[in-house]
Coordinates of C-alpha atoms in Angstrom, one line a residue:
Q321 CA 5.8 -30.2 -5.8
V322 CA 3.4 -29.3 -3.3
Q323 CA 2.9 -25.7 -2.2
L324 CA 0.7 -24.1 0.4
V325 CA -1.3 -21.2 -0.3
E326 CA -2.4 -18.5 2.6
S327 CA -4.8 -16.0 2.6
G328 CA -7.2 -14.4 4.7
G329 CA -4.8 -12.2 6.9
G330 CA -4.3 -8.8 7.6
L331 CA -5.2 -5.5 10.0
V332 CA -7.8 -5.6 12.3
Q333 CA -8.9 -3.8 15.6
A334 CA -9.0 -5.9 19.0
G335 CA -11.9 -7.5 19.3
G336 CA -12.1 -7.9 15.8
S337 CA -12.3 -11.1 14.1
L338 CA -9.7 -12.6 10.7
R339 CA -10.6 -16.4 9.2
L340 CA -7.6 -17.7 7.4
S341 CA -7.7 -20.5 5.2
C342 CA -4.9 -22.6 3.8
A343 CA -4.7 -25.4 0.3
P344 CA -2.2 -26.6 -1.2
S345 CA -1.6 -27.2 -4.8
G346 CA 0.1 -29.7 -6.7
R347 CA -0.1 -33.7 -7.0
F348 CA -0.2 -35.6 -3.8
F349 CA -2.5 -38.5 -2.6
N350 CA -3.3 -37.9 0.5
I351 CA -3.2 -35.4 3.7
N352 CA -3.1 -36.0 7.2
G353 CA -2.6 -33.6 9.7
M354 CA -3.4 -29.8 9.0
G355 CA -2.5 -26.9 11.2
W356 CA -0.9 -22.8 11.9
Y357 CA 2.1 -21.7 13.6
R358 CA 2.7 -18.1 14.0
Q359 CA 6.0 -16.2 14.6
T360 CA 6.8 -12.8 16.2
P361 CA 10.3 -11.5 15.0
G362 CA 13.2 -12.8 17.5
N363 CA 11.0 -15.7 18.7
E364 CA 10.7 -19.3 17.8
R365 CA 7.5 -20.7 15.7
E366 CA 4.7 -21.7 18.1
L367 CA 1.5 -23.8 17.5
V368 CA -1.6 -22.5 17.7
A369 CA -4.0 -25.3 16.5
E370 CA -3.6 -28.7 14.4
I371 CA -6.7 -30.9 13.5
T372 CA -6.2 -34.2 12.3
K373 CA -8.2 -35.4 9.0
R374 CA -10.9 -37.0 11.6
G375 CA -11.5 -33.5 12.8
S376 CA -9.6 -33.8 16.7
S377 CA -8.0 -30.9 17.2
N378 CA -5.2 -29.5 19.8
Y379 CA -5.0 -25.6 20.3
A380 CA -2.7 -23.2 22.3
D381 CA -3.8 -22.3 25.8
S382 CA -3.5 -18.9 24.7
V383 CA -5.9 -19.2 22.1
K384 CA -8.3 -21.8 23.3
G385 CA -12.2 -20.4 23.5
R386 CA -11.4 -17.7 20.9
F387 CA -10.0 -19.5 17.8
T388 CA -11.3 -22.1 16.3
I389 CA -9.6 -24.4 13.8
S390 CA -11.6 -26.5 10.9
R391 CA -11.0 -28.5 7.6
D392 CA -12.8 -29.6 4.5
N393 CA -11.0 -32.8 3.6
A394 CA -13.0 -32.7 -0.1
K395 CA -11.2 -29.3 -0.7
N396 CA -8.2 -30.2 1.3
T397 CA -8.6 -26.9 3.0
V398 CA -7.8 -26.2 6.6
F399 CA -9.1 -22.9 8.0
L400 CA -8.4 -21.1 11.3
Q401 CA -11.2 -18.5 12.7
M402 CA -9.9 -16.4 14.9
N403 CA -12.7 -14.3 17.3
S404 CA -11.6 -11.6 20.1
L405 CA -8.1 -10.8 18.7
K406 CA -6.0 -9.2 20.8
P407 CA -2.7 -7.2 20.3
E408 CA -0.3 -10.3 21.2
D409 CA -1.9 -11.9 18.3
T410 CA 0.1 -10.1 16.2
A411 CA 2.6 -12.4 14.1
V412 CA 3.0 -14.2 10.8
Y413 CA 0.6 -17.0 11.0
I414 CA 1.7 -20.2 8.8
C415 CA 0.0 -23.0 7.5
Y416 CA 1.0 -26.5 7.4
A417 CA -0.1 -30.0 6.2
D418 CA 1.7 -33.6 6.3
V419 CA 1.3 -34.3 2.9
D420 CA 1.7 -38.0 1.0
I421 CA 3.3 -37.8 -2.6
G422 CA 3.5 -41.2 -2.7
I423 CA 6.7 -42.0 -0.7
D424 CA 6.2 -41.1 2.9
Y425 CA 3.9 -38.2 4.7
N426 CA 6.2 -35.0 4.3
K427 CA 5.6 -31.8 6.3
Y428 CA 5.0 -28.8 4.3
W429 CA 4.2 -25.0 5.2
G430 CA 3.2 -22.1 3.8
Q431 CA 4.9 -18.9 3.3
G432 CA 2.7 -17.3 5.7
T433 CA 0.0 -14.8 6.1
Q434 CA 0.3 -11.6 8.3
V435 CA -2.0 -11.0 11.3
T436 CA -1.5 -7.3 12.8
V437 CA -4.2 -6.0 15.4
S438 CA -4.3 -2.6 16.6
S439 CA -5.2 -2.0 20.3

C-alpha cells in the first residue's frame, strides 16, 4: 500500500517562510505528476502547485512569485518552498502523487499538514 508522508508545516508569522516536503512509502514502479493542494474549513480543496516528472510546473495565481515547487526524482520527493507567507495562506496542505503500482497510475493523497500564518 502506497502512503504519502508529509512534513514541514507549522506556525509562522506573516512574511515568513516554510518548506513542505512529501515522499511516498510502500512499493511502486513509477511516479508521474506530484503536487500540493490546500483546504480550509468549509471550502473545497484548491490546487496550489503541481510539477511533472520532467519539471514543468503550474501554480495558482494567488501563490505565483511566492511559492516554488520542486522535486527530487531520485528520492521521489516533492517540495513546496513558501515565501512571503500571508494569513490567507493558512490551510491544510495536502500533497498528491500519480503513482504506478503496476496496473495503472492512481492518484494518492497525503493526510495533510497544517500551515498557520499569523498576522
